[in-house]
PDB file of C-alpha atoms in Angstrom:
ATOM      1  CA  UNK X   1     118.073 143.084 -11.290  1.00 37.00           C
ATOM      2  CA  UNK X   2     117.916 141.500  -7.716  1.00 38.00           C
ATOM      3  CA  UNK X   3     114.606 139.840  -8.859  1.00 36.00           C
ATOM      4  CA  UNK X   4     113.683 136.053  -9.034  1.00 37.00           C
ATOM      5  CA  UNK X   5     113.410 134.306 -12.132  1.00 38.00           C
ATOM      6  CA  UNK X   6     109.549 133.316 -12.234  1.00 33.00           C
ATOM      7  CA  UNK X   7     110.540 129.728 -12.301  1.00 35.00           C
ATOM      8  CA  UNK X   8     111.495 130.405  -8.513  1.00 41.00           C
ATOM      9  CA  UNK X   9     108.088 131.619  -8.012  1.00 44.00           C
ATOM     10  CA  UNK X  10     105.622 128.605  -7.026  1.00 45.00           C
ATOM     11  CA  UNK X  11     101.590 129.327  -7.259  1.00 42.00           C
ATOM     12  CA  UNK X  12     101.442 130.878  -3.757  1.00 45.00           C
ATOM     13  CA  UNK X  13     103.957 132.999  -4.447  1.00 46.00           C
ATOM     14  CA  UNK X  14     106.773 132.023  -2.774  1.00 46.00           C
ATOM     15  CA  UNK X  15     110.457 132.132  -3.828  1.00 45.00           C
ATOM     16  CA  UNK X  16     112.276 129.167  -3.234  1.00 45.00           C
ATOM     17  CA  UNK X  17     115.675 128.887  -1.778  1.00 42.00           C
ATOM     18  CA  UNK X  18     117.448 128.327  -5.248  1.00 45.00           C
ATOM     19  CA  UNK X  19     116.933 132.040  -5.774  1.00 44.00           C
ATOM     20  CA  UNK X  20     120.723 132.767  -7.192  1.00 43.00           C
ATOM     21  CA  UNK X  21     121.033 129.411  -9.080  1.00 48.00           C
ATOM     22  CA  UNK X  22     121.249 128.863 -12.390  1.00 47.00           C
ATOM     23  CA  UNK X  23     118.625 126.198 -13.920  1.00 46.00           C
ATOM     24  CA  UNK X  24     120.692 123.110 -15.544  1.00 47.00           C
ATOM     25  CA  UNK X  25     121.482 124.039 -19.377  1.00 47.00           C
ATOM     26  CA  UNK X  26     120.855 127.867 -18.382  1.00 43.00           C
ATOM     27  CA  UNK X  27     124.018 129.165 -20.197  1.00 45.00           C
ATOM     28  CA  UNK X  28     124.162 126.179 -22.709  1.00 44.00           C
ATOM     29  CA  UNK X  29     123.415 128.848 -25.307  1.00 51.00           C
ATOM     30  CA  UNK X  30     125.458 132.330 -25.304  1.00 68.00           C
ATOM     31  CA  UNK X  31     122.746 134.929 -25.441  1.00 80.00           C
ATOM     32  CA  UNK X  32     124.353 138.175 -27.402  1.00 88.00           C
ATOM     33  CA  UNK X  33     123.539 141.594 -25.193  1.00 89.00           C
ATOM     34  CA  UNK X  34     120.391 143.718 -26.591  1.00 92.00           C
ATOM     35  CA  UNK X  35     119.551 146.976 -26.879  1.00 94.00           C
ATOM     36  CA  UNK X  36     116.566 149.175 -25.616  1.00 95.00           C
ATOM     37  CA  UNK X  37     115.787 152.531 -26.251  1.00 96.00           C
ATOM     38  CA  UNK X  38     114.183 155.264 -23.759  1.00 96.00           C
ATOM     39  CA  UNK X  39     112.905 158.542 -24.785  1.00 97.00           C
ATOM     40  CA  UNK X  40     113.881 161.579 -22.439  1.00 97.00           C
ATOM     41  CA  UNK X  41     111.087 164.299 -22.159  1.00 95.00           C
ATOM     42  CA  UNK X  42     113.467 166.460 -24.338  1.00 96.00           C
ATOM     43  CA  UNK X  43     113.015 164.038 -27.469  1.00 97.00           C
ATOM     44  CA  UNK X  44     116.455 162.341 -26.980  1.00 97.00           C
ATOM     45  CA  UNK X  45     116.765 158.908 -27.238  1.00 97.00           C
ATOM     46  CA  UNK X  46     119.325 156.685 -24.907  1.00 97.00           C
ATOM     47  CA  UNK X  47     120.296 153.384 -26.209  1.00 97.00           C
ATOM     48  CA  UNK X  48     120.993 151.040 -23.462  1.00 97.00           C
ATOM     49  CA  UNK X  49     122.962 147.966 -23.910  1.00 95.00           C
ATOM     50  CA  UNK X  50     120.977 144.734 -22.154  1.00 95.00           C
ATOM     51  CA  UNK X  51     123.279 141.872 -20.762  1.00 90.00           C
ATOM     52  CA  UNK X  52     121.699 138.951 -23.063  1.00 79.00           C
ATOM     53  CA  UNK X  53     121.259 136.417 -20.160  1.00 70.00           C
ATOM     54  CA  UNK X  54     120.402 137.401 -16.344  1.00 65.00           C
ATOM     55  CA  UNK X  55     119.058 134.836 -14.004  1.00 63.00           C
ATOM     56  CA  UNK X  56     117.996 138.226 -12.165  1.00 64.00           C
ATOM     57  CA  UNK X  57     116.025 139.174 -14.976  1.00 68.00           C
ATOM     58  CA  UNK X  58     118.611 142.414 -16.161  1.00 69.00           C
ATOM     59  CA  UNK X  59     118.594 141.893 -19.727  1.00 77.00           C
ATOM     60  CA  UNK X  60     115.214 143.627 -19.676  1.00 84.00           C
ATOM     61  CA  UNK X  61     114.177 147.410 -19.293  1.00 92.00           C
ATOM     62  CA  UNK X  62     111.543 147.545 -17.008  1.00 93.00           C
ATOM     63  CA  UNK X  63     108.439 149.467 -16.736  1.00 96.00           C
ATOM     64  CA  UNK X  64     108.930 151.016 -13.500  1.00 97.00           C
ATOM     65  CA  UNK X  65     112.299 151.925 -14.475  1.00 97.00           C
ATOM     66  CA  UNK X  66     111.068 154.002 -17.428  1.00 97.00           C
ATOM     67  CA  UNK X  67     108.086 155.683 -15.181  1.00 98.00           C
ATOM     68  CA  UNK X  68     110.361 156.665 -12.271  1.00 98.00           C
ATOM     69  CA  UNK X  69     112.788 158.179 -15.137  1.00 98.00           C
ATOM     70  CA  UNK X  70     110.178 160.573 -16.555  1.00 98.00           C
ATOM     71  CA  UNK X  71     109.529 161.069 -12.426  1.00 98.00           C
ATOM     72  CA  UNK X  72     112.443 161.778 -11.515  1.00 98.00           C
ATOM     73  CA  UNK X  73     113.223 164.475 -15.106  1.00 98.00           C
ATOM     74  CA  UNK X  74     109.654 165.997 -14.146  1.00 98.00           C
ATOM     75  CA  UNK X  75     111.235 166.309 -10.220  1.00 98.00           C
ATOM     76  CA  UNK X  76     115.122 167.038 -11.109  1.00 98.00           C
ATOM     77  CA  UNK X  77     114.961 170.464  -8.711  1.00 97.00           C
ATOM     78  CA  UNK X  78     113.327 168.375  -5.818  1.00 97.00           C
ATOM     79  CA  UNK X  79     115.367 165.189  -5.742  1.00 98.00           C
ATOM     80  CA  UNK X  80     118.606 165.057  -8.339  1.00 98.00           C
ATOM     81  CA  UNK X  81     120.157 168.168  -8.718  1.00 98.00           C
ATOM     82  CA  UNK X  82     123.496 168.757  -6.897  1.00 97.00           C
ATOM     83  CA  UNK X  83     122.161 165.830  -4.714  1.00 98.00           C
ATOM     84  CA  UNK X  84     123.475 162.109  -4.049  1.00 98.00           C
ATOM     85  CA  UNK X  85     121.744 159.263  -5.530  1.00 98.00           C
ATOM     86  CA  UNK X  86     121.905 155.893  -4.785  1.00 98.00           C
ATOM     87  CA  UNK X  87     119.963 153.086  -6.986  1.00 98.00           C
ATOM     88  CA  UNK X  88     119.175 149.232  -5.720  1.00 98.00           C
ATOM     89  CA  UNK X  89     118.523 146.680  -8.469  1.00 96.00           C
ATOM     90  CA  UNK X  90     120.006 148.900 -11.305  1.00 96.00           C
ATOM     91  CA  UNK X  91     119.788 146.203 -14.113  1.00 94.00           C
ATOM     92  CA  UNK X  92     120.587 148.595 -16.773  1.00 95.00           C
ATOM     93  CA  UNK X  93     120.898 151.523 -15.129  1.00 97.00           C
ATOM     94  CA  UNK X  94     118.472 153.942 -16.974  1.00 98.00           C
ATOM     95  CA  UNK X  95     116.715 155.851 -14.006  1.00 98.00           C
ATOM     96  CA  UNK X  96     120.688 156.507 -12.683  1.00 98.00           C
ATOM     97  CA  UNK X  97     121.766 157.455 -16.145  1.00 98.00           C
ATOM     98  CA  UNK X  98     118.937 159.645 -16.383  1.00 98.00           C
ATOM     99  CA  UNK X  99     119.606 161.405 -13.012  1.00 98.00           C
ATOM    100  CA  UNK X 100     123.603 161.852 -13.966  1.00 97.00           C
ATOM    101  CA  UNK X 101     122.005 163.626 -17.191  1.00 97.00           C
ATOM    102  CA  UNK X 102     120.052 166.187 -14.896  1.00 97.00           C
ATOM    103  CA  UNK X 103     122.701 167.223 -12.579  1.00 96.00           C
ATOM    104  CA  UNK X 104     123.433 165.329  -9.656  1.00 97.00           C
ATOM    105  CA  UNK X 105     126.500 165.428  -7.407  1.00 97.00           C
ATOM    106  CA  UNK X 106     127.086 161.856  -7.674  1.00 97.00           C
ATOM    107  CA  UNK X 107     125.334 158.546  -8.762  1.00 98.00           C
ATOM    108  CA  UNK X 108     125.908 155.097  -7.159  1.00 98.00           C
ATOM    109  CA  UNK X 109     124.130 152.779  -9.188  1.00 98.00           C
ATOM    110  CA  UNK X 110     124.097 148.758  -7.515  1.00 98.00           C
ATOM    111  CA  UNK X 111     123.202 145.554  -8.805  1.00 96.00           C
ATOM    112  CA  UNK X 112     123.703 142.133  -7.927  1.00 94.00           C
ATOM    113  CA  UNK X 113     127.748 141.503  -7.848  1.00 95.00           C
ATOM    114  CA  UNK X 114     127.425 139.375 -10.635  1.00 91.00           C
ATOM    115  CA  UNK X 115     130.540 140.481 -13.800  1.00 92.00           C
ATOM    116  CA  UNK X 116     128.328 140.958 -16.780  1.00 91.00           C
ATOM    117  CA  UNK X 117     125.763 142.589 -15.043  1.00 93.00           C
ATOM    118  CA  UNK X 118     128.069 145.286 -13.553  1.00 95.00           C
ATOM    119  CA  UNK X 119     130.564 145.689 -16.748  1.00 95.00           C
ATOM    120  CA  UNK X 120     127.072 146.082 -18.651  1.00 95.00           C
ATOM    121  CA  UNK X 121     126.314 149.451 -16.167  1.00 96.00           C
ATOM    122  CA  UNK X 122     129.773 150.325 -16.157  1.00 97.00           C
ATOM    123  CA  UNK X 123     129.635 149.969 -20.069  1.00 96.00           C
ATOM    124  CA  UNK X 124     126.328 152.393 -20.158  1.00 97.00           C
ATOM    125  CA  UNK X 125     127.506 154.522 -18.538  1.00 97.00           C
ATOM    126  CA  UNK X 126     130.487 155.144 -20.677  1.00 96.00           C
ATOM    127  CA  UNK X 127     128.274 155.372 -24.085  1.00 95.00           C
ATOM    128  CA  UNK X 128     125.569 157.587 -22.180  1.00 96.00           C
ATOM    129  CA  UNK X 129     127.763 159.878 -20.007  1.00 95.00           C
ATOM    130  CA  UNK X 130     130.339 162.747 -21.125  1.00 92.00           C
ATOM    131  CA  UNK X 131     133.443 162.151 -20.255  1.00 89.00           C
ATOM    132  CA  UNK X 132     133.706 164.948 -18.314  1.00 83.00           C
ATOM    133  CA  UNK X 133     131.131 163.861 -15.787  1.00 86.00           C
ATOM    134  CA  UNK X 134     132.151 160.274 -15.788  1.00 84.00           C
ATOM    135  CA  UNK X 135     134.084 160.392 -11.824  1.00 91.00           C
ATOM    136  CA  UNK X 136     130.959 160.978 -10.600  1.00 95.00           C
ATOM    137  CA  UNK X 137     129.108 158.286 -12.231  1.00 97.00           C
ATOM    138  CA  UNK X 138     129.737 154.693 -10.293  1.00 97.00           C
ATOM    139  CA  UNK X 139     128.405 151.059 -10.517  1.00 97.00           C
ATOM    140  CA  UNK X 140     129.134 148.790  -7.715  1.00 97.00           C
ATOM    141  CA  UNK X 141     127.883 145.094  -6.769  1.00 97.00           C
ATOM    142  CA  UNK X 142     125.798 145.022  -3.611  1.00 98.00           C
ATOM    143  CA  UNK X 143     123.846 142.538  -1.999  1.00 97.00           C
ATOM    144  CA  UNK X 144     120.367 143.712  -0.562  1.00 97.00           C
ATOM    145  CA  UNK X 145     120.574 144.057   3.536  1.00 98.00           C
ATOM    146  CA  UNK X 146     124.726 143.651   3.909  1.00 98.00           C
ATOM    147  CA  UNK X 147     126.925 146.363   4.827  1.00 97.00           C
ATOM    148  CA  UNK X 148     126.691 149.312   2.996  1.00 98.00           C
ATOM    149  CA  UNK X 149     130.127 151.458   4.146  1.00 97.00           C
ATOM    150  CA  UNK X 150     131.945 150.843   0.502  1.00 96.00           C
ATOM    151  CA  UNK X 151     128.717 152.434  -1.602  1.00 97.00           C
ATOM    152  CA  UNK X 152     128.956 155.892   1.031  1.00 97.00           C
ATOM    153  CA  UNK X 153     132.508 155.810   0.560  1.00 97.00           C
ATOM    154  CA  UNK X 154     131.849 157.483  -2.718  1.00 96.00           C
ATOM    155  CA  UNK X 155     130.660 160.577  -1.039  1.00 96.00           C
ATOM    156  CA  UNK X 156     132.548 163.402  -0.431  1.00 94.00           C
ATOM    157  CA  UNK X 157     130.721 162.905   3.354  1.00 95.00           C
ATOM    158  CA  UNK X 158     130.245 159.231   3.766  1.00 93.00           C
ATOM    159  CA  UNK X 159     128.264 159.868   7.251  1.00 94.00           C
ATOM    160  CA  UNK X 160     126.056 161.664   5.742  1.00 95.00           C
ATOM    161  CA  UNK X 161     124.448 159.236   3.513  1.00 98.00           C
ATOM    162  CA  UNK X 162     121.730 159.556   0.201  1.00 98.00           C
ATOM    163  CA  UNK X 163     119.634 162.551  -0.750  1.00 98.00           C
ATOM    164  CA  UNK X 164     117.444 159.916  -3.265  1.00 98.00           C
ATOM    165  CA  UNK X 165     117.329 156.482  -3.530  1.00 98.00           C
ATOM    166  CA  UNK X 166     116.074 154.068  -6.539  1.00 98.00           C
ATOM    167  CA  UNK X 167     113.841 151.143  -6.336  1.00 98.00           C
ATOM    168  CA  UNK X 168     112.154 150.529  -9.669  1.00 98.00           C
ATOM    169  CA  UNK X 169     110.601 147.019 -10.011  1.00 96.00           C
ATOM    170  CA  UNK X 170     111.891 145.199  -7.186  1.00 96.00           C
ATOM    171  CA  UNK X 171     109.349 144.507  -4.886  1.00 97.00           C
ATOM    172  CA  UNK X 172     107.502 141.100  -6.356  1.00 91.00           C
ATOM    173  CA  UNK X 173     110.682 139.483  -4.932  1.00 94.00           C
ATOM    174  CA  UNK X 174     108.808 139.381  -1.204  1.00 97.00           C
ATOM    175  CA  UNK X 175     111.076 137.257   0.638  1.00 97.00           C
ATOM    176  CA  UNK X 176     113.988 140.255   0.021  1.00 97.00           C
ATOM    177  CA  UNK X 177     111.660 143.042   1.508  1.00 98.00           C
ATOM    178  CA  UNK X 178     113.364 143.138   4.585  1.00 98.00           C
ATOM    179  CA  UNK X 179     116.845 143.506   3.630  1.00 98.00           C
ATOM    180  CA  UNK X 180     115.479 146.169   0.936  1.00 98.00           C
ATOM    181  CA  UNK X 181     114.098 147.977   4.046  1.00 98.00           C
ATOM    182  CA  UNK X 182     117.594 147.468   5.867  1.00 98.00           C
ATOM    183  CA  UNK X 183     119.321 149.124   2.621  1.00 98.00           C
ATOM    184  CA  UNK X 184     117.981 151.704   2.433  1.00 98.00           C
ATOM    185  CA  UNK X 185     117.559 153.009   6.603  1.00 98.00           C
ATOM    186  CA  UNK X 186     121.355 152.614   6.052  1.00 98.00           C
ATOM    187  CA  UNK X 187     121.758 154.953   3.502  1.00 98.00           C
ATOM    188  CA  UNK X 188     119.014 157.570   3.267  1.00 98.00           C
ATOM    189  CA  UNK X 189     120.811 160.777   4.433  1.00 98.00           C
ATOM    190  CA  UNK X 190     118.722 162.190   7.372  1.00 98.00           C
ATOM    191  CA  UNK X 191     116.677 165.022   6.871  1.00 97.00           C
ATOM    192  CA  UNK X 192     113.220 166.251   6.074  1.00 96.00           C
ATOM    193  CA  UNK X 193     114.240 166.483   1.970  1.00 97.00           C
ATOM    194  CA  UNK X 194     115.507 162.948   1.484  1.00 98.00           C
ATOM    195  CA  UNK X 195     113.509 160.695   0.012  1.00 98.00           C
ATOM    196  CA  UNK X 196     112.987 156.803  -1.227  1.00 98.00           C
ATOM    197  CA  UNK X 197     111.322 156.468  -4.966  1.00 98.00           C
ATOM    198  CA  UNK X 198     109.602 153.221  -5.008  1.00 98.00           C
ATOM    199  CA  UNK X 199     108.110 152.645  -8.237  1.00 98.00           C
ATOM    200  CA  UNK X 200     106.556 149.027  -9.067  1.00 98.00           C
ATOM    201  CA  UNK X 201     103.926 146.959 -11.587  1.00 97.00           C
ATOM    202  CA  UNK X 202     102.062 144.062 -10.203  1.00 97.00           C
ATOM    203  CA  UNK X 203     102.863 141.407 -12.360  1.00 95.00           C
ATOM    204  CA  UNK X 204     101.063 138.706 -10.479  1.00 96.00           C
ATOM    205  CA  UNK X 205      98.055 140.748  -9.923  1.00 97.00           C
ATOM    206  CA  UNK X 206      96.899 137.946  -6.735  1.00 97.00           C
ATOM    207  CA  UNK X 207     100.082 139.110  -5.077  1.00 97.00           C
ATOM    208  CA  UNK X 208      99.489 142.727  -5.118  1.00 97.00           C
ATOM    209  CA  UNK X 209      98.886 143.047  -1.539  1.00 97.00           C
ATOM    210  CA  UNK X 210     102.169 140.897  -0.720  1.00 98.00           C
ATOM    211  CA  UNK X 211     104.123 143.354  -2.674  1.00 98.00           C
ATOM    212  CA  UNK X 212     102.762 146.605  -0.568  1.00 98.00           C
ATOM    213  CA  UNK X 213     103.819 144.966   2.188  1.00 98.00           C
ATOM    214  CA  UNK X 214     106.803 145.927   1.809  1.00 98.00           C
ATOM    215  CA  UNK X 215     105.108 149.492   3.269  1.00 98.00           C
ATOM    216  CA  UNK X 216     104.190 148.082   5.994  1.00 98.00           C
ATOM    217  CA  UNK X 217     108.175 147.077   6.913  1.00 98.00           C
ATOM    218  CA  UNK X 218     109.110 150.719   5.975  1.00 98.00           C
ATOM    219  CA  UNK X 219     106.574 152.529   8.177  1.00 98.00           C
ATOM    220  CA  UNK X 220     107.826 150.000  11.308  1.00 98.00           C
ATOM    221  CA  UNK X 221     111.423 151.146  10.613  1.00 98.00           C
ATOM    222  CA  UNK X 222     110.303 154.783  10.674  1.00 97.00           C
ATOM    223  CA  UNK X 223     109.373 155.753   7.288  1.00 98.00           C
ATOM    224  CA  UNK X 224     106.561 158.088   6.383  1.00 98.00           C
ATOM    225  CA  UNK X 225     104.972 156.298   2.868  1.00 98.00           C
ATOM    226  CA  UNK X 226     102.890 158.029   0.563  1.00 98.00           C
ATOM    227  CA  UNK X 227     101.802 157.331  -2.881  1.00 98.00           C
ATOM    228  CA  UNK X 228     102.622 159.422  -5.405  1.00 98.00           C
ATOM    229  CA  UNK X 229     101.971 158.208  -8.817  1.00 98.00           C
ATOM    230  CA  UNK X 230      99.503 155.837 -10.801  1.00 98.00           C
ATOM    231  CA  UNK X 231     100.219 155.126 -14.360  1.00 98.00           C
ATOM    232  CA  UNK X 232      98.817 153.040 -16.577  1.00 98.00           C
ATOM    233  CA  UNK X 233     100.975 151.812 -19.515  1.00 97.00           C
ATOM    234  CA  UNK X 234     100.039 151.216 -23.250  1.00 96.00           C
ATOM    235  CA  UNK X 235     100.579 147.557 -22.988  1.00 93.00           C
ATOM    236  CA  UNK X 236     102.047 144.722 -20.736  1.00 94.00           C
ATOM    237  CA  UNK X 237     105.420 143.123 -20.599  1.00 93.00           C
ATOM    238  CA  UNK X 238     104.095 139.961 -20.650  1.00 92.00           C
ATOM    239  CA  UNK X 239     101.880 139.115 -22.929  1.00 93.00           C
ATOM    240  CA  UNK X 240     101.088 135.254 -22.256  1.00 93.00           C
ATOM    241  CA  UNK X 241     100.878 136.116 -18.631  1.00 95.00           C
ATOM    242  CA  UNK X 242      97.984 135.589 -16.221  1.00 96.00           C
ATOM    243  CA  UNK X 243      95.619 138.018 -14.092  1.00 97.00           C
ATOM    244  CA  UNK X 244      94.344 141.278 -14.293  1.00 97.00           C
ATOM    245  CA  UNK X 245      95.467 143.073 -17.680  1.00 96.00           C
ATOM    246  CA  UNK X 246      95.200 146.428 -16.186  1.00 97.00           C
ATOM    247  CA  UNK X 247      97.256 146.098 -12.979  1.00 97.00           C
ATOM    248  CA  UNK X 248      99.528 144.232 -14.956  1.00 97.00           C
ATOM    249  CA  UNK X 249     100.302 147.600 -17.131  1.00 97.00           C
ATOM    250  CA  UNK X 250      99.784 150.091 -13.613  1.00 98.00           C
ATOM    251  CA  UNK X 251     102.688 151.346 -12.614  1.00 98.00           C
ATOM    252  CA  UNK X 252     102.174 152.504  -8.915  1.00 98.00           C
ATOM    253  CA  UNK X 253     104.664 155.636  -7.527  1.00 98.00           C
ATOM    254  CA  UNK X 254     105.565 155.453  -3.742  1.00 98.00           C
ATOM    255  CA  UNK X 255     108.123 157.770  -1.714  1.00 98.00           C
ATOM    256  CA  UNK X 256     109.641 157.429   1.624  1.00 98.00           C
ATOM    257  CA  UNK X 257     111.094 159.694   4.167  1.00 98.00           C
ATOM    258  CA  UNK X 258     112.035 160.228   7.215  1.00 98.00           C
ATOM    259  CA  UNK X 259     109.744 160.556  10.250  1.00 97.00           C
ATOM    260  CA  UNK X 260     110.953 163.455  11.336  1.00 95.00           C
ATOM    261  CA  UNK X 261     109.746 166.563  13.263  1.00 90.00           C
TER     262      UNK X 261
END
């Protein structure tokens, strides 16, 4: 995912400018891909294949990325089916896979342009999707904030832009807010239906109201925020980690649309 190693974190919270490069020794050892399994609401169980070594933290599934998948199955009518989906910070893809299982028109699913972590979605998507729904199923590299013409290329009405968009688990990277923002007022189709899922865990609890800022930028650009969802998982993802326990396993829901009449 488009998220900073917490090595590029410092105790204020800050990430430092080093954000894309690799510690020294960081590939000295080979790290084989993993795999994770998700549970759909009908009982089925996806296997998804983890790159084994991501500076941008993809080789794990996240927590926000399995609550916004249950979401988004419990909301198919309202915001997948026979609509356009777009997803920022894929890592492995599952919220995206899920959405292709339920129906929509087509599925752009982005990460950082990095090889392995794009031939990993690319390779998920072929062991999750049938192959008869496959053309409608993309990954793509993207950088957060740049030009976004070659993801609405994909649409069978490029101008028209994204009924949903995916953010699981991407906002403790603050410094990236902005161009998050930029992404998706570029790409959120333009009507009174589309929306922006923002799902996200406070992992560094002290930091929790530097990661709702991020609200604050999408309200100045014109987006209506509300909160939709508060979950509280069985356990955290790390264990060793400091701060609050409980907002350390809260997931928190968000969704943004247009302000429009």
């Amino acid at each position: 995912m488009n998220l900073p190693r917490r090595s590029e974190v410092d105790e204020e919270g800050t990430v430092t400018d080093d954000l894309f490069k690799d510690p020294v020794n960081y590939y000295e050892l080979d790290k084989p891909a993993t795999n994770a399994e998700h549970t759909l609401l009908s009982g089925e169980v996806l296997t998804l294949r983890l790159v084994g070594h991501s500076p941008l933290w993809g080789h794990l599934l996240w927590n926000a990325g399995r609550v916004i998948s249950d979401y988004i199955e419990e909301h198919a009518e309202d915001f997948v089916r026979a609509k356009n989906i777009l997803e920022l910070g894929a890592g492995a893809g599952l919220p995206s896979l899920v959405c292709a299982l339920h129906g929509a028109q087509r599925v752009i699913m982005t990460d950082y342009p990095d090889a392995d972590l794009i031939e990993n979605l690319r390779d998920n998507i072929s062991s999750t999707i049938p192959t008869a729904d496959s053309g409608r199923v993309f990954a793509e590299g993207y950088l957060w904030g740049a030009p976004t013409e070659g993801l609405l290329t994909h649409l069978e009405d490029p101008l028209a832009g994204f009924d949903t968009i995916i953010l699981a688990d991407l906002l403790f990277n603050h410094s990236e807010h902005g161009k998050l923002v930029t992404s998706v007022w570029q790409t959120l189709k333009r009507t009174t239906s589309s929306r922006a899922l923002v799902f996200f865990t406070p992992y560094r609890p002290w930091l929790l109201e530097r990661d709702i800022s991020f609200f604050n930028l999408a309200r100045d650009a014109g987006f209506v925020v509300e909160k939709v969802l508060k979950k509280v998982m069985d356990r955290v993802m790390f264990v060793e980690d400091p701060g609050d326990e409980t907002l350390r396993r809260t997931v928190y829901g968000y969704q943004m649309q247009w302000d429009l009449p």
